[in-house]
PDB file of C-alpha atoms in Angstrom:
ATOM      1  CA  MET A   1      25.089  11.838 -14.526  1.00 44.00           C
ATOM      2  CA  GLY A   2      27.160   8.741 -13.839  1.00 49.00           C
ATOM      3  CA  ASN A   3      27.924   9.918 -10.544  1.00 55.00           C
ATOM      4  CA  LEU A   4      24.118   9.044  -9.705  1.00 50.00           C
ATOM      5  CA  LEU A   5      24.904   5.353 -10.294  1.00 55.00           C
ATOM      6  CA  ILE A   6      25.563   3.462  -7.485  1.00 54.00           C
ATOM      7  CA  SER A   7      28.179   5.379  -6.277  1.00 55.00           C
ATOM      8  CA  GLU A   8      26.681   5.091  -2.327  1.00 60.00           C
ATOM      9  CA  PRO A   9      25.055   1.936  -0.237  1.00 65.00           C
ATOM     10  CA  PRO A  10      21.907   1.208  -2.451  1.00 69.00           C
ATOM     11  CA  LEU A  11      18.443   1.092  -0.940  1.00 73.00           C
ATOM     12  CA  GLN A  12      16.824  -2.153  -2.114  1.00 77.00           C
ATOM     13  CA  VAL A  13      13.210  -4.319  -1.648  1.00 81.00           C
ATOM     14  CA  LEU A  14      12.084  -7.094  -3.650  1.00 85.00           C
ATOM     15  CA  PRO A  15      10.019  -6.277  -6.241  1.00 86.00           C
ATOM     16  CA  SER A  16       8.046  -9.295  -4.587  1.00 86.00           C
ATOM     17  CA  LEU A  17       7.783  -7.335  -1.984  1.00 88.00           C
ATOM     18  CA  ALA A  18       6.675  -4.112  -3.566  1.00 88.00           C
ATOM     19  CA  VAL A  19       3.953  -6.223  -5.075  1.00 87.00           C
ATOM     20  CA  LYS A  20       2.540  -6.944  -1.538  1.00 87.00           C
ATOM     21  CA  VAL A  21       2.096  -3.721  -0.079  1.00 89.00           C
ATOM     22  CA  GLY A  22       3.255  -0.918  -2.447  1.00 90.00           C
ATOM     23  CA  LEU A  23       6.539   0.346  -3.635  1.00 90.00           C
ATOM     24  CA  ASN A  24       6.729   2.929  -1.048  1.00 89.00           C
ATOM     25  CA  GLU A  25       5.627   0.707   1.542  1.00 91.00           C
ATOM     26  CA  ALA A  26       8.259  -2.421   0.849  1.00 91.00           C
ATOM     27  CA  ILE A  27      10.768   0.279   1.164  1.00 91.00           C
ATOM     28  CA  VAL A  28      10.014   2.098   4.785  1.00 92.00           C
ATOM     29  CA  LEU A  29       9.411  -1.799   5.268  1.00 92.00           C
ATOM     30  CA  GLN A  30      12.739  -3.009   4.467  1.00 91.00           C
ATOM     31  CA  GLN A  31      14.436  -0.091   6.035  1.00 90.00           C
ATOM     32  CA  PHE A  32      12.396  -1.015   9.124  1.00 92.00           C
ATOM     33  CA  HIS A  33      13.798  -4.529   8.794  1.00 92.00           C
ATOM     34  CA  TYR A  34      17.663  -4.025   8.341  1.00 90.00           C
ATOM     35  CA  TRP A  35      17.270  -1.273  11.255  1.00 91.00           C
ATOM     36  CA  LEU A  36      15.396  -3.684  13.558  1.00 92.00           C
ATOM     37  CA  GLN A  37      18.454  -6.445  12.566  1.00 91.00           C
ATOM     38  CA  ARG A  38      20.531  -4.114  14.613  1.00 90.00           C
ATOM     39  CA  SER A  39      17.918  -3.625  17.616  1.00 89.00           C
ATOM     40  CA  ASN A  40      18.598  -3.396  21.010  1.00 90.00           C
ATOM     41  CA  ASN A  41      15.533  -2.301  22.524  1.00 89.00           C
ATOM     42  CA  ILE A  42      14.031  -5.681  23.208  1.00 91.00           C
ATOM     43  CA  ARG A  43      10.675  -5.345  25.042  1.00 89.00           C
ATOM     44  CA  ASP A  44       8.057  -8.081  25.731  1.00 89.00           C
ATOM     45  CA  GLY A  45      10.186 -10.365  24.064  1.00 89.00           C
ATOM     46  CA  TYR A  46      10.442  -8.216  20.604  1.00 92.00           C
ATOM     47  CA  LYS A  47      13.496  -5.482  19.205  1.00 93.00           C
ATOM     48  CA  TRP A  48      11.633  -2.000  18.817  1.00 94.00           C
ATOM     49  CA  ILE A  49      12.876   0.907  17.000  1.00 93.00           C
ATOM     50  CA  TYR A  50      11.692   4.248  17.664  1.00 91.00           C
ATOM     51  CA  ASN A  51      12.376   7.919  16.425  1.00 88.00           C
ATOM     52  CA  SER A  52      10.434  10.901  15.582  1.00 87.00           C
ATOM     53  CA  PHE A  53       9.295  11.517  11.585  1.00 88.00           C
ATOM     54  CA  PRO A  54      11.612  14.378  10.904  1.00 89.00           C
ATOM     55  CA  ASN A  55      14.637  12.143  12.122  1.00 87.00           C
ATOM     56  CA  TRP A  56      13.068   9.656   9.469  1.00 85.00           C
ATOM     57  CA  ASN A  57      12.690  12.081   6.903  1.00 87.00           C
ATOM     58  CA  LYS A  58      16.095  12.165   6.624  1.00 87.00           C
ATOM     59  CA  GLN A  59      16.908   8.173   6.338  1.00 84.00           C
ATOM     60  CA  PHE A  60      14.500   8.619   2.964  1.00 86.00           C
ATOM     61  CA  PRO A  61      15.750  12.167   1.540  1.00 86.00           C
ATOM     62  CA  PHE A  62      14.504  11.589  -1.625  1.00 86.00           C
ATOM     63  CA  TRP A  63      10.746  11.817  -0.171  1.00 87.00           C
ATOM     64  CA  GLY A  64       8.835  14.496   1.044  1.00 89.00           C
ATOM     65  CA  LEU A  65       7.855  14.038   5.171  1.00 88.00           C
ATOM     66  CA  ASN A  66       4.540  14.089   4.154  1.00 90.00           C
ATOM     67  CA  THR A  67       5.028  10.615   1.871  1.00 90.00           C
ATOM     68  CA  LEU A  68       6.676   9.389   3.958  1.00 91.00           C
ATOM     69  CA  LYS A  69       3.817   9.366   6.352  1.00 92.00           C
ATOM     70  CA  ARG A  70       1.412   8.237   4.346  1.00 92.00           C
ATOM     71  CA  ALA A  71       3.399   5.051   3.872  1.00 92.00           C
ATOM     72  CA  VAL A  72       4.626   4.777   7.696  1.00 94.00           C
ATOM     73  CA  THR A  73       0.574   5.280   8.286  1.00 92.00           C
ATOM     74  CA  GLY A  74      -0.573   2.700   6.044  1.00 92.00           C
ATOM     75  CA  LEU A  75       1.639  -0.286   7.056  1.00 94.00           C
ATOM     76  CA  GLU A  76       0.696   0.711  10.919  1.00 92.00           C
ATOM     77  CA  LYS A  77      -3.277   0.292   8.671  1.00 92.00           C
ATOM     78  CA  ASP A  78      -2.459  -2.633   7.335  1.00 92.00           C
ATOM     79  CA  GLY A  79      -1.115  -4.575  10.154  1.00 92.00           C
ATOM     80  CA  TYR A  80       2.244  -4.822   8.940  1.00 94.00           C
ATOM     81  CA  LEU A  81       3.274  -2.233  11.762  1.00 94.00           C
ATOM     82  CA  ILE A  82       2.995  -2.728  15.213  1.00 94.00           C
ATOM     83  CA  THR A  83       3.567   0.427  17.516  1.00 92.00           C
ATOM     84  CA  ALA A  84       3.290   1.029  21.155  1.00 91.00           C
ATOM     85  CA  ASN A  85       4.848   3.308  23.799  1.00 87.00           C
ATOM     86  CA  TYR A  86       7.387   2.410  26.159  1.00 88.00           C
ATOM     87  CA  ASN A  87       8.912   5.444  26.358  1.00 84.00           C
ATOM     88  CA  LYS A  88       9.779   7.016  29.980  1.00 82.00           C
ATOM     89  CA  ALA A  89       8.561  10.102  30.042  1.00 81.00           C
ATOM     90  CA  GLY A  90       4.213  10.329  30.229  1.00 75.00           C
ATOM     91  CA  PHE A  91       4.609  13.421  27.744  1.00 80.00           C
ATOM     92  CA  ASP A  92       6.806  11.689  24.751  1.00 78.00           C
ATOM     93  CA  ARG A  93       4.860  10.196  22.455  1.00 81.00           C
ATOM     94  CA  THR A  94       6.837   8.713  20.209  1.00 86.00           C
ATOM     95  CA  LYS A  95       5.916   5.777  18.315  1.00 90.00           C
ATOM     96  CA  TRP A  96       7.818   2.442  18.824  1.00 93.00           C
ATOM     97  CA  TYR A  97       7.818  -0.119  16.233  1.00 94.00           C
ATOM     98  CA  ARG A  98       8.287  -3.335  15.157  1.00 94.00           C
ATOM     99  CA  ILE A  99       7.549  -5.529  11.779  1.00 94.00           C
ATOM    100  CA  ASP A 100       4.278  -8.236  12.666  1.00 92.00           C
ATOM    101  CA  TYR A 101       6.673 -10.548  10.091  1.00 90.00           C
ATOM    102  CA  SER A 102       3.597 -13.188  10.447  1.00 88.00           C
ATOM    103  CA  LYS A 103       1.349 -10.678   8.360  1.00 86.00           C
ATOM    104  CA  LEU A 104       4.576 -10.894   5.668  1.00 83.00           C
ATOM    105  CA  ASP A 105       4.237 -14.714   5.478  1.00 72.00           C
ATOM    106  CA  MET A 106       7.507 -14.872   6.863  1.00 54.00           C
ATOM    107  CA  SER A 107       9.432 -16.733  10.303  1.00 44.00           C
ATOM    108  CA  ARG A 108      10.119 -13.934  12.993  1.00 45.00           C
ATOM    109  CA  PRO A 109      14.312 -13.552  11.551  1.00 46.00           C
ATOM    110  CA  SER A 110      16.645 -15.449  14.073  1.00 39.00           C
ATOM    111  CA  THR A 111      18.168 -12.185  15.072  1.00 40.00           C
ATOM    112  CA  GLN A 112      14.748 -11.253  16.723  1.00 40.00           C
ATOM    113  CA  ASN A 113      15.266 -12.427  19.892  1.00 39.00           C
ATOM    114  CA  GLY A 114      18.993 -13.332  20.327  1.00 39.00           C
ATOM    115  CA  PRO A 115      22.077 -10.885  19.096  1.00 36.00           C
ATOM    116  CA  THR A 116      23.277  -9.917  15.531  1.00 35.00           C
ATOM    117  CA  ASN A 117      27.064 -10.320  14.285  1.00 35.00           C
ATOM    118  CA  GLY A 118      26.179  -6.433  12.896  1.00 32.00           C
ATOM    119  CA  PRO A 119      26.197  -2.880  14.180  1.00 29.00           C
ATOM    120  CA  LYS A 120      25.126  -2.174  17.207  1.00 31.00           C
ATOM    121  CA  TRP A 121      21.894  -0.161  17.070  1.00 29.00           C
ATOM    122  CA  VAL A 122      22.348   2.474  19.318  1.00 32.00           C
ATOM    123  CA  ASP A 123      19.233   3.593  21.746  1.00 35.00           C
ATOM    124  CA  GLY A 124      17.685   6.173  20.340  1.00 36.00           C
ATOM    125  CA  THR A 125      16.767  10.005  22.324  1.00 34.00           C
ATOM    126  CA  ALA A 126      13.725  11.472  23.142  1.00 34.00           C
ATOM    127  CA  GLN A 127      11.068  12.894  20.759  1.00 34.00           C
ATOM    128  CA  ASN A 128      13.643  16.007  19.355  1.00 36.00           C
ATOM    129  CA  GLY A 129      17.046  13.268  18.582  1.00 37.00           C
ATOM    130  CA  SER A 130      18.017  11.347  16.492  1.00 38.00           C
ATOM    131  CA  THR A 131      18.960   7.164  16.013  1.00 39.00           C
ATOM    132  CA  ASN A 132      21.848   6.014  15.095  1.00 39.00           C
ATOM    133  CA  THR A 133      19.548   5.140  11.644  1.00 40.00           C
ATOM    134  CA  ASN A 134      21.900   6.654   8.977  1.00 40.00           C
ATOM    135  CA  ARG A 135      23.589   3.477   8.062  1.00 41.00           C
ATOM    136  CA  LEU A 136      21.486   0.976   5.149  1.00 39.00           C
ATOM    137  CA  PRO A 137      22.058  -2.279   3.735  1.00 41.00           C
ATOM    138  CA  GLU A 138      25.745  -2.306   2.106  1.00 37.00           C
ATOM    139  CA  THR A 139      24.669  -5.660   0.015  1.00 36.00           C
ATOM    140  CA  THR A 140      22.927  -5.806  -3.635  1.00 34.00           C
ATOM    141  CA  THR A 141      20.974  -7.758  -4.888  1.00 39.00           C
ATOM    142  CA  GLU A 142      20.623  -9.642  -8.816  1.00 40.00           C
ATOM    143  CA  ILE A 143      17.321  -8.366 -10.120  1.00 37.00           C
ATOM    144  CA  THR A 144      16.460 -11.861 -12.051  1.00 45.00           C
ATOM    145  CA  LYS A 145      13.802 -12.147 -14.879  1.00 47.00           C
ATOM    146  CA  GLU A 146      11.368 -13.103 -12.549  1.00 46.00           C
ATOM    147  CA  ASN A 147      11.368 -10.592 -10.294  1.00 47.00           C
ATOM    148  CA  SER A 148      11.391  -8.267 -13.316  1.00 46.00           C
ATOM    149  CA  ALA A 149       8.352  -9.694 -14.555  1.00 49.00           C
ATOM    150  CA  ALA A 150       6.647  -8.885 -10.540  1.00 52.00           C
ATOM    151  CA  VAL A 151       7.082  -5.682 -11.290  1.00 49.00           C
ATOM    152  CA  ALA A 152       5.890  -5.334 -14.915  1.00 51.00           C
ATOM    153  CA  ALA A 153       3.074  -7.945 -13.621  1.00 55.00           C
ATOM    154  CA  HIS A 154       2.122  -4.942 -10.926  1.00 56.00           C
ATOM    155  CA  SER A 155       2.596  -2.212 -13.196  1.00 60.00           C
ATOM    156  CA  SER A 156       0.123  -3.037 -15.659  1.00 79.00           C
ATOM    157  CA  ILE A 157      -2.145  -3.823 -13.227  1.00 84.00           C
ATOM    158  CA  GLU A 158      -1.723  -0.588 -11.518  1.00 87.00           C
ATOM    159  CA  SER A 159      -1.979   1.169 -14.857  1.00 86.00           C
ATOM    160  CA  ASP A 160      -5.915  -1.203 -15.982  1.00 88.00           C
ATOM    161  CA  PHE A 161      -7.008  -0.382 -12.756  1.00 91.00           C
ATOM    162  CA  GLU A 162      -6.250   3.611 -12.863  1.00 91.00           C
ATOM    163  CA  GLU A 163      -8.852   3.774 -16.162  1.00 91.00           C
ATOM    164  CA  ILE A 164     -11.178   1.546 -14.948  1.00 93.00           C
ATOM    165  CA  TRP A 165     -11.508   3.758 -11.808  1.00 94.00           C
ATOM    166  CA  SER A 166     -11.454   7.102 -13.928  1.00 93.00           C
ATOM    167  CA  ALA A 167     -14.314   6.012 -15.489  1.00 94.00           C
ATOM    168  CA  TYR A 168     -16.261   4.883 -12.155  1.00 95.00           C
ATOM    169  CA  PRO A 169     -18.590   7.130 -10.940  1.00 94.00           C
ATOM    170  CA  ASN A 170     -18.386   7.265  -6.757  1.00 93.00           C
ATOM    171  CA  LYS A 171     -14.146   7.568  -6.171  1.00 92.00           C
ATOM    172  CA  LYS A 172     -14.864   6.860  -3.092  1.00 93.00           C
ATOM    173  CA  GLY A 173     -12.300   4.053  -1.320  1.00 92.00           C
ATOM    174  CA  LYS A 174      -9.319   4.325  -3.344  1.00 92.00           C
ATOM    175  CA  LYS A 175      -7.049   1.832  -1.911  1.00 92.00           C
ATOM    176  CA  GLN A 176      -9.638  -0.372  -0.848  1.00 93.00           C
ATOM    177  CA  ALA A 177     -10.496  -0.376  -4.324  1.00 93.00           C
ATOM    178  CA  PHE A 178      -7.658  -1.467  -5.391  1.00 93.00           C
ATOM    179  CA  ASN A 179      -6.798  -4.398  -3.327  1.00 92.00           C
ATOM    180  CA  HIS A 180     -10.156  -5.783  -4.645  1.00 92.00           C
ATOM    181  CA  TYR A 181      -8.904  -5.501  -7.906  1.00 93.00           C
ATOM    182  CA  LYS A 182      -5.875  -6.663  -7.545  1.00 90.00           C
ATOM    183  CA  ALA A 183      -7.427  -9.876  -5.628  1.00 91.00           C
ATOM    184  CA  TRP A 184      -9.448 -10.329  -8.159  1.00 92.00           C
ATOM    185  CA  ARG A 185      -7.624  -9.933 -11.186  1.00 89.00           C
ATOM    186  CA  LYS A 186      -4.742 -12.267  -9.836  1.00 87.00           C
ATOM    187  CA  LYS A 187      -7.725 -15.024  -9.616  1.00 87.00           C
ATOM    188  CA  SER A 188      -7.826 -15.733 -13.400  1.00 86.00           C
ATOM    189  CA  ALA A 189      -6.080 -14.697 -16.784  1.00 83.00           C
ATOM    190  CA  LYS A 190      -9.581 -14.195 -17.426  1.00 87.00           C
ATOM    191  CA  HIS A 191     -10.498 -11.635 -15.515  1.00 88.00           C
ATOM    192  CA  SER A 192      -9.968  -8.291 -17.562  1.00 89.00           C
ATOM    193  CA  ASN A 193     -11.605  -4.635 -18.068  1.00 89.00           C
ATOM    194  CA  ASP A 194     -12.818  -6.151 -20.663  1.00 91.00           C
ATOM    195  CA  TYR A 195     -15.605  -7.757 -18.515  1.00 92.00           C
ATOM    196  CA  LEU A 196     -15.312  -4.635 -15.967  1.00 94.00           C
ATOM    197  CA  PHE A 197     -15.776  -2.066 -18.661  1.00 93.00           C
ATOM    198  CA  THR A 198     -18.997  -3.755 -19.952  1.00 93.00           C
ATOM    199  CA  GLN A 199     -20.970  -4.174 -16.297  1.00 93.00           C
ATOM    200  CA  LEU A 200     -19.943  -0.421 -15.850  1.00 94.00           C
ATOM    201  CA  LYS A 201     -21.897   0.200 -18.694  1.00 93.00           C
ATOM    202  CA  LEU A 202     -25.113  -1.412 -17.487  1.00 92.00           C
ATOM    203  CA  TYR A 203     -24.518  -0.065 -14.446  1.00 93.00           C
ATOM    204  CA  LYS A 204     -24.298   3.622 -15.565  1.00 93.00           C
ATOM    205  CA  GLN A 205     -27.611   2.958 -17.004  1.00 92.00           C
ATOM    206  CA  TYR A 206     -28.982   1.651 -14.764  1.00 92.00           C
ATOM    207  CA  ILE A 207     -28.083   5.128 -12.523  1.00 92.00           C
ATOM    208  CA  ALA A 208     -28.679   7.146 -15.017  1.00 92.00           C
ATOM    209  CA  GLN A 209     -32.640   6.002 -15.199  1.00 91.00           C
ATOM    210  CA  ASN A 210     -32.834   5.812 -11.587  1.00 91.00           C
ATOM    211  CA  LYS A 211     -31.284   8.675 -10.444  1.00 88.00           C
ATOM    212  CA  ASP A 212     -33.962  10.105  -8.649  1.00 90.00           C
ATOM    213  CA  TRP A 213     -33.915   8.176  -5.907  1.00 91.00           C
ATOM    214  CA  TYR A 214     -30.303   5.886  -6.610  1.00 90.00           C
ATOM    215  CA  ARG A 215     -26.863   7.286  -5.171  1.00 92.00           C
ATOM    216  CA  PRO A 216     -24.118   5.050  -7.013  1.00 92.00           C
ATOM    217  CA  MET A 217     -21.927   3.062  -4.268  1.00 93.00           C
ATOM    218  CA  ASP A 218     -18.574   3.474  -3.584  1.00 94.00           C
ATOM    219  CA  GLY A 219     -15.786   2.528  -5.569  1.00 93.00           C
ATOM    220  CA  SER A 220     -14.570   0.280  -2.875  1.00 93.00           C
ATOM    221  CA  THR A 221     -17.938  -1.426  -2.535  1.00 93.00           C
ATOM    222  CA  TRP A 222     -18.218  -2.136  -6.260  1.00 95.00           C
ATOM    223  CA  PHE A 223     -15.402  -3.346  -6.558  1.00 95.00           C
ATOM    224  CA  ASN A 224     -15.307  -5.882  -3.594  1.00 93.00           C
ATOM    225  CA  GLY A 225     -17.744  -8.285  -6.221  1.00 92.00           C
ATOM    226  CA  ARG A 226     -20.600  -6.086  -6.735  1.00 93.00           C
ATOM    227  CA  PHE A 227     -19.711  -5.755 -10.426  1.00 92.00           C
ATOM    228  CA  ASP A 228     -21.504  -9.322 -11.128  1.00 92.00           C
ATOM    229  CA  ASP A 229     -24.460  -7.757 -10.202  1.00 90.00           C
ATOM    230  CA  GLU A 230     -27.917  -7.595 -12.394  1.00 87.00           C
ATOM    231  CA  TYR A 231     -29.531  -4.384 -12.526  1.00 82.00           C
ATOM    232  CA  GLN A 232     -32.850  -4.370 -14.185  1.00 82.00           C
ATOM    233  CA  VAL A 233     -32.037  -1.929 -17.324  1.00 80.00           C
ATOM    234  CA  SER A 234     -34.541  -0.804 -19.438  1.00 79.00           C
ATOM    235  CA  THR A 235     -33.377  -0.151 -23.387  1.00 69.00           C
ATOM    236  CA  GLU A 236     -36.020   1.585 -25.017  1.00 60.00           C
ATOM    237  CA  GLN A 237     -34.639   4.918 -26.555  1.00 52.00           C
ATOM    238  CA  LYS A 238     -36.729   8.365 -26.805  1.00 47.00           C
ATOM    239  CA  HIS A 239     -37.570   9.676 -30.093  1.00 45.00           C
ATOM    240  CA  GLU A 240     -35.567  13.052 -30.035  1.00 44.00           C
ATOM    241  CA  GLY A 241     -37.740  15.938 -29.474  1.00 42.00           C
ATOM    242  CA  ARG A 242     -41.100  14.221 -27.662  1.00 41.00           C
ATOM    243  CA  GLU A 243     -42.105  13.234 -24.686  1.00 43.00           C
ATOM    244  CA  TYR A 244     -44.495  10.092 -24.056  1.00 37.00           C
ATOM    245  CA  TRP A 245     -47.779  10.007 -22.068  1.00 37.00           C
ATOM    246  CA  THR A 246     -48.775   7.112 -20.187  1.00 37.00           C
ATOM    247  CA  GLY A 247     -52.091   8.054 -19.021  1.00 41.00           C
ATOM    248  CA  GLY A 248     -54.440  10.381 -20.930  1.00 37.00           C
TER     249      GLY A 248
END
């Protein structure tokens, strides 16, 4: 097993970036950033890279194609990746990509509009071709206690979210729900699952007592602060085996 331990240039990712966008997405962003720095494809003042998903996937052999597509599509939807079509052939729908560094609270790298001293990017071919993107960063990074703590905190928040999510009755909008949950947890050390479980118990009682007309709100909605809502919940218990009349 020893030959699996850093016997080739390693993939790198900053734990703080993984906390911000997710681990798979952070790996994609880091690699796109590396390739963008070496790209000669400049359009509208920005450097771009492009390739087909099957060829992208060759650079991430540890993922299935669908996993890679989800990561890239998620980064597009969240605004971290900007896409365009600069293909000369009208039928060629290959997407071109660049990173919105402002979205990451980063200034644009100094190499974005100028030449680099590193390996030059070879222009890609069309949809069925390949690009020279197989070179990974040949540097190492020290894993500090601070970064390790960031990863551990993210892992803890994820597991805590899964715990409360599994108990929520309407599982729609999980990704948005997690983003809301994560932001809420970071606002205060007092924000915990104990509070959410207490609120969820009351909410479930309200749902049960109004099931004839009330539908549980989507998870993405409830986790967006709606867990603070107050509901009129009856605490009166029915006696087992007996129905009560309200009229004569």
